[in-house]
CSV table of N, CA, C and O in Angstrom, one decimal:
chain,number,residue,atom,x,y,z
A,1,ILE,N,10.1,-107.3,-4.9
A,1,ILE,CA,9.5,-106.0,-5.8
A,1,ILE,C,9.6,-104.8,-4.8
A,1,ILE,O,9.4,-105.0,-3.8
A,2,SER,N,9.8,-103.9,-5.2
A,2,SER,CA,9.8,-102.4,-4.0
A,2,SER,C,8.2,-101.9,-4.1
A,2,SER,O,7.5,-101.7,-5.5
A,3,TYR,N,8.0,-102.3,-3.6
A,3,TYR,CA,6.4,-102.1,-3.1
A,3,TYR,C,5.9,-100.2,-2.5
A,3,TYR,O,4.7,-99.9,-3.6
A,4,GLU,N,7.2,-99.8,-2.2
A,4,GLU,CA,7.3,-98.1,-2.3
A,4,GLU,C,6.8,-97.4,-4.6
A,4,GLU,O,6.2,-97.0,-4.1
A,5,PHE,N,7.6,-98.7,-5.1
A,5,PHE,CA,7.8,-98.0,-6.2
A,5,PHE,C,6.5,-98.2,-7.0
A,5,PHE,O,6.2,-97.3,-7.7
A,6,VAL,N,5.8,-99.6,-7.0
A,6,VAL,CA,4.5,-99.9,-7.4
A,6,VAL,C,3.9,-99.0,-7.0
A,6,VAL,O,3.0,-98.0,-8.0
A,7,GLN,N,3.7,-98.3,-5.7
A,7,GLN,CA,2.3,-97.2,-4.7
A,7,GLN,C,2.9,-95.6,-6.1
A,7,GLN,O,2.1,-95.0,-6.2
A,8,LEU,N,3.5,-95.9,-6.0
A,8,LEU,CA,4.5,-94.7,-6.8
A,8,LEU,C,4.1,-93.8,-8.2
A,8,LEU,O,3.7,-93.4,-8.9
A,9,ILE,N,4.0,-95.6,-8.5
A,9,ILE,CA,3.6,-95.5,-10.4
A,9,ILE,C,1.8,-95.6,-10.2
A,9,ILE,O,1.1,-94.7,-11.3
A,10,ILE,N,1.6,-96.3,-9.4
A,10,ILE,CA,-0.4,-96.1,-9.3
A,10,ILE,C,-0.9,-94.6,-9.1
A,10,ILE,O,-1.5,-94.2,-9.5
A,11,SER,N,-0.1,-93.9,-8.1
A,11,SER,CA,-0.5,-92.6,-7.4
A,11,SER,C,-0.2,-91.7,-9.0
A,11,SER,O,-0.9,-90.6,-8.9
A,12,GLU,N,0.8,-92.0,-9.2
A,12,GLU,CA,1.6,-90.6,-10.7
A,12,GLU,C,1.0,-91.0,-11.8
A,12,GLU,O,0.5,-90.5,-12.4
A,13,MET,N,0.7,-92.4,-12.1
A,13,MET,CA,0.0,-92.5,-13.4
A,13,MET,C,-1.2,-93.2,-13.3
A,13,MET,O,-2.1,-93.4,-14.4
A,14,GLY,N,-2.0,-93.5,-12.2
A,14,GLY,CA,-3.1,-94.2,-12.2
A,14,GLY,C,-2.9,-96.0,-13.2
A,14,GLY,O,-4.0,-95.8,-13.0
A,15,LYS,N,-2.0,-95.6,-13.2
A,15,LYS,CA,-1.9,-97.5,-13.1
A,15,LYS,C,-2.4,-98.4,-12.4
A,15,LYS,O,-2.3,-98.6,-10.9
A,16,PRO,N,-3.2,-99.7,-12.6
A,16,PRO,CA,-4.0,-100.5,-11.8
A,16,PRO,C,-2.3,-101.8,-11.2
A,16,PRO,O,-1.7,-101.4,-11.4
A,17,ILE,N,-2.6,-101.7,-9.9
A,17,ILE,CA,-1.8,-102.0,-9.1
A,17,ILE,C,-1.5,-103.8,-10.1
A,17,ILE,O,0.5,-104.0,-10.4
A,18,ALA,N,-2.0,-104.1,-10.7
A,18,ALA,CA,-1.6,-105.7,-11.2
A,18,ALA,C,-0.2,-105.3,-12.3
A,18,ALA,O,1.0,-105.3,-12.4
A,19,GLU,N,-0.4,-103.8,-13.0
A,19,GLU,CA,0.3,-103.6,-13.9
A,19,GLU,C,1.7,-103.0,-13.5
A,19,GLU,O,2.6,-103.2,-13.9
A,20,ALA,N,1.0,-101.9,-12.6
A,20,ALA,CA,2.6,-101.5,-11.7
A,20,ALA,C,3.4,-102.5,-11.0
A,20,ALA,O,4.6,-103.0,-11.5
A,21,GLU,N,2.7,-103.9,-10.4
A,21,GLU,CA,4.0,-104.8,-10.1
A,21,GLU,C,4.5,-105.2,-11.4
A,21,GLU,O,5.3,-105.8,-11.1
A,22,GLU,N,3.5,-105.5,-12.7
A,22,GLU,CA,4.4,-106.3,-13.6
A,22,GLU,C,5.1,-105.5,-13.8
A,22,GLU,O,6.5,-105.7,-14.0
A,23,GLU,N,5.2,-104.5,-14.0
A,23,GLU,CA,6.4,-103.0,-14.4
A,23,GLU,C,7.4,-103.7,-13.3
A,23,GLU,O,8.9,-103.8,-13.7
A,24,MET,N,7.2,-103.4,-12.3
A,24,MET,CA,8.4,-103.5,-10.9
A,24,MET,C,9.3,-104.8,-11.5
A,24,MET,O,10.3,-105.0,-11.1
A,25,GLU,N,8.3,-106.1,-11.4
A,25,GLU,CA,8.7,-107.3,-11.6
A,25,GLU,C,9.7,-107.2,-12.8
A,25,GLU,O,10.9,-107.9,-12.9
A,26,PHE,N,9.5,-106.4,-14.5
A,26,PHE,CA,10.0,-106.3,-15.1
A,26,PHE,C,11.1,-105.9,-15.1
A,26,PHE,O,12.9,-105.9,-15.6
A,27,ALA,N,11.3,-104.7,-13.9
A,27,ALA,CA,12.5,-103.7,-14.1
A,27,ALA,C,13.6,-104.9,-13.3
A,27,ALA,O,14.9,-104.2,-13.5
A,28,THR,N,12.7,-105.4,-12.2
A,28,THR,CA,14.4,-105.9,-11.3
A,28,THR,C,14.4,-107.2,-11.7
A,28,THR,O,15.3,-108.2,-11.5
A,29,GLY,N,13.6,-107.6,-12.7
A,29,GLY,CA,14.3,-109.1,-13.6
A,29,GLY,C,15.2,-109.1,-14.6
A,29,GLY,O,15.1,-109.5,-15.9
A,30,LYS,N,16.3,-108.3,-14.7
A,30,LYS,CA,17.4,-107.9,-15.7
A,30,LYS,C,18.7,-109.0,-15.4
A,30,LYS,O,19.4,-108.2,-16.5
A,31,ASP,N,18.4,-110.3,-15.0
A,31,ASP,CA,19.9,-110.7,-15.2
A,31,ASP,C,20.0,-111.1,-16.2
A,31,ASP,O,21.6,-110.8,-16.9
A,32,GLU,N,19.4,-111.9,-16.8
A,32,GLU,CA,19.4,-112.4,-18.3
A,32,GLU,C,19.6,-110.9,-19.3
A,32,GLU,O,21.4,-111.0,-20.1
A,33,PHE,N,19.7,-109.9,-19.4
A,33,PHE,CA,19.7,-108.9,-20.4
A,33,PHE,C,20.9,-107.8,-19.6
A,33,PHE,O,22.1,-107.5,-20.7
A,34,LEU,N,22.1,-108.2,-18.5
A,34,LEU,CA,23.3,-107.6,-18.0
A,34,LEU,C,23.9,-108.6,-18.2
A,34,LEU,O,25.2,-108.4,-18.4
A,35,ASP,N,23.3,-110.2,-18.7
A,35,ASP,CA,24.7,-111.4,-19.1
A,35,ASP,C,25.1,-110.8,-20.4
A,35,ASP,O,25.7,-110.6,-21.2
A,36,LEU,N,23.7,-110.7,-21.2
A,36,LEU,CA,23.9,-109.9,-22.6
A,36,LEU,C,25.2,-108.6,-22.7
A,36,LEU,O,25.6,-109.1,-23.6
A,37,LEU,N,24.7,-108.0,-22.0
A,37,LEU,CA,25.2,-107.0,-21.9
A,37,LEU,C,26.9,-107.1,-22.0
A,37,LEU,O,27.8,-106.2,-22.5
A,38,LEU,N,27.2,-107.5,-20.7
A,38,LEU,CA,28.6,-107.8,-20.6
A,38,LEU,C,29.5,-108.4,-21.1
A,38,LEU,O,30.4,-108.2,-21.1
A,39,ALA,N,28.9,-109.3,-22.5
A,39,ALA,CA,29.5,-110.0,-22.9
A,39,ALA,C,29.7,-108.6,-24.4
A,39,ALA,O,30.7,-109.3,-24.8
A,40,SER,N,28.2,-108.5,-24.6
A,40,SER,CA,28.5,-107.2,-25.3
A,40,SER,C,30.2,-106.4,-25.8
A,40,SER,O,30.7,-105.6,-26.4
A,41,LEU,N,29.9,-106.0,-24.1
A,41,LEU,CA,30.8,-104.6,-24.0
A,41,LEU,C,32.8,-105.2,-23.5
A,41,LEU,O,33.2,-104.6,-24.1
A,42,GLN,N,32.4,-106.8,-23.9
A,42,GLN,CA,34.6,-107.5,-23.9
A,42,GLN,C,34.6,-106.7,-25.4
A,42,GLN,O,34.0,-107.2,-26.4
A,43,PRO,N,36.2,-106.8,-24.8
A,43,PRO,CA,36.6,-106.8,-26.4
A,43,PRO,C,36.9,-108.0,-27.2
A,43,PRO,O,37.0,-109.0,-27.1
A,44,GLN,N,36.4,-108.3,-29.0
A,44,GLN,CA,36.5,-109.0,-29.4
A,44,GLN,C,37.0,-109.0,-31.1
A,44,GLN,O,37.5,-107.7,-31.2
A,45,THR,N,38.0,-110.2,-30.9
A,45,THR,CA,38.9,-110.7,-32.2
A,45,THR,C,38.3,-110.9,-33.3
A,45,THR,O,37.3,-111.7,-33.4
A,46,HIS,N,38.6,-110.7,-34.3
A,46,HIS,CA,38.5,-110.5,-35.7
A,46,HIS,C,39.2,-111.0,-36.5
A,46,HIS,O,40.2,-109.3,-36.6
A,47,GLY,N,39.9,-112.0,-36.4
A,47,GLY,CA,41.4,-112.0,-37.2
A,47,GLY,C,42.7,-111.7,-36.6
A,47,GLY,O,42.8,-111.7,-35.3
A,48,LYS,N,43.2,-110.6,-37.1
A,48,LYS,CA,44.5,-109.6,-36.2
A,48,LYS,C,43.7,-108.5,-35.7
A,48,LYS,O,44.7,-107.7,-34.8
A,49,CYS,N,42.4,-108.1,-35.7
A,49,CYS,CA,42.1,-106.7,-35.3
A,49,CYS,C,41.3,-107.3,-34.3
A,49,CYS,O,40.5,-108.5,-33.9
A,50,VAL,N,41.3,-106.1,-32.7
A,50,VAL,CA,40.3,-105.9,-31.9
A,50,VAL,C,39.7,-104.9,-31.6
A,50,VAL,O,39.8,-104.1,-32.0
A,51,VAL,N,38.3,-105.1,-31.3
A,51,VAL,CA,37.5,-104.3,-31.6
A,51,VAL,C,37.1,-104.3,-29.9
A,51,VAL,O,36.3,-104.6,-29.1
A,52,VAL,N,37.4,-102.5,-29.4
A,52,VAL,CA,36.7,-102.2,-28.1
A,52,VAL,C,36.0,-101.4,-28.0
A,52,VAL,O,36.3,-100.3,-29.3
A,53,ARG,N,35.3,-101.4,-27.4
A,53,ARG,CA,34.2,-100.2,-27.6
A,53,ARG,C,34.6,-99.2,-26.7
A,53,ARG,O,34.5,-99.6,-25.7
A,54,ASP,N,34.4,-97.9,-27.2
A,54,ASP,CA,34.3,-96.8,-26.4
A,54,ASP,C,33.3,-95.9,-25.9
A,54,ASP,O,32.1,-96.4,-26.6
A,55,PRO,N,33.5,-95.3,-24.2
A,55,PRO,CA,31.9,-94.5,-24.4
A,55,PRO,C,32.0,-92.9,-25.1
A,55,PRO,O,32.8,-93.2,-26.2
A,56,PHE,N,30.9,-92.6,-25.7
A,56,PHE,CA,30.2,-91.9,-26.2
A,56,PHE,C,30.7,-90.7,-25.1
A,56,PHE,O,31.1,-89.4,-25.4
A,57,GLY,N,30.4,-90.0,-24.2
A,57,GLY,CA,30.6,-89.6,-23.3
A,57,GLY,C,29.4,-89.0,-22.7
A,57,GLY,O,29.1,-89.1,-21.6
A,58,VAL,N,28.1,-88.5,-22.9
A,58,VAL,CA,27.0,-88.3,-22.2
A,58,VAL,C,25.9,-88.7,-23.3
A,58,VAL,O,25.4,-88.4,-24.6
A,59,VAL,N,24.7,-88.9,-23.1
A,59,VAL,CA,23.9,-89.7,-23.6
A,59,VAL,C,22.5,-89.3,-22.8
A,59,VAL,O,22.5,-89.2,-21.5
A,60,ALA,N,21.9,-88.2,-23.7
A,60,ALA,CA,20.5,-88.0,-23.2
A,60,ALA,C,19.1,-89.4,-22.7
A,60,ALA,O,19.2,-89.8,-24.2
A,61,ILE,N,18.4,-89.5,-22.2
A,61,ILE,CA,17.5,-90.4,-22.3
A,61,ILE,C,16.3,-89.6,-21.8
A,61,ILE,O,15.5,-88.9,-20.9
A,62,MET,N,15.5,-89.7,-23.1
A,62,MET,CA,14.0,-88.9,-22.3
A,62,MET,C,12.6,-90.1,-22.3
A,62,MET,O,12.4,-90.4,-23.8
A,63,SER,N,12.3,-90.4,-21.5
A,63,SER,CA,11.6,-91.5,-21.4
A,63,SER,C,10.4,-91.1,-20.9
A,63,SER,O,9.8,-90.1,-21.4
A,64,PRO,N,9.5,-92.4,-21.7
A,64,PRO,CA,8.2,-92.0,-22.0
A,64,PRO,C,7.3,-92.3,-20.4
A,64,PRO,O,8.2,-93.1,-20.1
A,65,TRP,N,6.0,-92.0,-20.9
A,65,TRP,CA,5.6,-92.0,-19.7
A,65,TRP,C,4.6,-93.1,-19.3
A,65,TRP,O,4.2,-93.5,-17.8
A,66,ASN,N,4.7,-93.9,-20.1
A,66,ASN,CA,3.6,-94.9,-20.1
A,66,ASN,C,4.7,-96.2,-19.1
A,66,ASN,O,4.0,-97.1,-18.5
A,67,PHE,N,5.7,-96.7,-19.6
A,67,PHE,CA,6.5,-97.7,-18.4
A,67,PHE,C,8.2,-96.7,-18.4
A,67,PHE,O,8.4,-97.1,-18.7
A,68,PRO,N,7.6,-95.9,-16.7
A,68,PRO,CA,8.4,-94.9,-16.6
A,68,PRO,C,10.1,-95.8,-15.7
A,68,PRO,O,10.9,-96.1,-15.9
A,69,VAL,N,9.6,-96.8,-15.3
A,69,VAL,CA,10.9,-98.1,-14.4
A,69,VAL,C,11.8,-98.0,-16.0
A,69,VAL,O,13.1,-97.9,-15.7
A,70,ASP,N,10.8,-99.3,-16.5
A,70,ASP,CA,11.5,-100.1,-17.4
A,70,ASP,C,11.8,-99.8,-18.5
A,70,ASP,O,13.0,-100.0,-19.0
A,71,GLU,N,11.4,-99.3,-18.7
A,71,GLU,CA,12.1,-98.3,-19.8
A,71,GLU,C,13.4,-97.7,-19.9
A,71,GLU,O,14.5,-97.4,-20.8
A,72,ILE,N,13.4,-97.0,-18.7
A,72,ILE,CA,14.9,-95.7,-17.6
A,72,ILE,C,16.0,-96.7,-18.1
A,72,ILE,O,17.2,-96.8,-18.6
A,73,LEU,N,15.6,-97.6,-17.4
A,73,LEU,CA,16.4,-99.8,-16.6
A,73,LEU,C,17.3,-99.7,-18.1
A,73,LEU,O,18.4,-99.9,-18.4
A,74,LEU,N,16.4,-100.1,-19.3
A,74,LEU,CA,16.8,-100.5,-20.7
A,74,LEU,C,17.6,-99.6,-21.3
A,74,LEU,O,18.6,-99.4,-22.5
A,75,LEU,N,17.3,-98.3,-21.4
A,75,LEU,CA,17.9,-97.1,-22.1
A,75,LEU,C,18.7,-96.9,-21.2
A,75,LEU,O,20.7,-96.8,-21.7
A,76,ALA,N,19.7,-96.7,-19.2
A,76,ALA,CA,20.2,-96.1,-19.0
A,76,ALA,C,21.2,-97.3,-18.8
A,76,ALA,O,23.1,-97.1,-18.6
A,77,LEU,N,21.2,-98.9,-18.5
A,77,LEU,CA,22.2,-99.7,-18.0
A,77,LEU,C,22.9,-99.8,-18.8
A,77,LEU,O,24.6,-99.9,-18.8
A,78,PRO,N,22.7,-100.1,-20.4
A,78,PRO,CA,24.3,-100.7,-21.2
A,78,PRO,C,24.4,-98.8,-21.2
A,78,PRO,O,25.9,-98.9,-21.3
A,79,SER,N,23.8,-97.6,-21.7
A,79,SER,CA,24.7,-96.8,-21.4
A,79,SER,C,25.6,-96.0,-20.3
A,79,SER,O,27.0,-96.5,-20.4
A,80,LEU,N,25.1,-96.6,-19.1
A,80,LEU,CA,26.5,-96.7,-18.1
A,80,LEU,C,27.7,-97.9,-18.2
A,80,LEU,O,28.3,-97.5,-17.1
A,81,ALA,N,27.2,-98.7,-18.4
A,81,ALA,CA,27.8,-100.1,-18.2
A,81,ALA,C,29.0,-99.7,-19.3
A,81,ALA,O,30.5,-100.1,-19.4
A,82,SER,N,29.1,-98.2,-20.7
A,82,SER,CA,29.5,-98.2,-21.7
A,82,SER,C,30.8,-98.0,-20.8
A,82,SER,O,31.5,-97.2,-21.7
A,83,GLY,N,30.6,-96.4,-19.7
A,83,GLY,CA,31.0,-96.0,-19.2
A,83,GLY,C,30.7,-94.2,-19.5
A,83,GLY,O,31.4,-93.0,-19.3
A,84,ASN,N,29.7,-94.2,-20.1
A,84,ASN,CA,28.9,-93.5,-20.6
A,84,ASN,C,27.8,-92.2,-19.6
A,84,ASN,O,27.8,-93.0,-18.5
A,85,THR,N,28.4,-91.4,-19.2
A,85,THR,CA,27.4,-90.1,-18.6
A,85,THR,C,26.2,-89.8,-18.9
A,85,THR,O,25.6,-90.7,-20.0
A,86,VAL,N,24.6,-90.4,-17.9
A,86,VAL,CA,23.4,-90.4,-18.3
A,86,VAL,C,22.7,-89.2,-17.9
A,86,VAL,O,22.6,-89.1,-16.8
A,87,ILE,N,22.1,-88.7,-19.1
A,87,ILE,CA,20.9,-87.7,-18.3
A,87,ILE,C,19.3,-88.1,-18.6
A,87,ILE,O,19.4,-88.4,-19.9
A,88,VAL,N,18.3,-88.4,-17.8
A,88,VAL,CA,17.9,-88.5,-17.6
A,88,VAL,C,16.8,-87.7,-17.2
A,88,VAL,O,16.2,-86.9,-16.8
A,89,LYS,N,15.6,-87.6,-18.9
A,89,LYS,CA,14.2,-86.3,-18.3
A,89,LYS,C,13.2,-87.6,-18.4
A,89,LYS,O,12.4,-88.2,-19.2
A,90,PRO,N,12.6,-87.8,-17.6
A,90,PRO,CA,11.6,-88.6,-17.3
A,90,PRO,C,10.4,-87.4,-18.0
A,90,PRO,O,10.6,-86.1,-18.3
A,91,SER,N,9.1,-88.1,-18.4
A,91,SER,CA,8.0,-87.7,-18.7
A,91,SER,C,6.6,-87.1,-17.8
A,91,SER,O,7.2,-87.5,-16.7
A,92,GLU,N,6.8,-86.1,-18.3
A,92,GLU,CA,6.0,-85.0,-16.9
A,92,GLU,C,4.6,-85.7,-16.5
A,92,GLU,O,3.9,-85.7,-17.3
């Protein structure tokens, strides 16, 4: 866990330490999510057809205030892995 991020979450959002640490644990424990993401981005064959996923280009993410780290990662990782550019507008 990055304690610098935990301290930022505490100071900027007023979350209790336990909730800030839990959010960082969820944000850093994405191995299973990344494995599913990798599998979904591979070309898939359906009969004689091959489905290939192409990037959209630019993806905008407007994240909520209550889970700033985890929510941005859940939205940005698939977009970045697909080859998109991501613009993040965090909550103020």
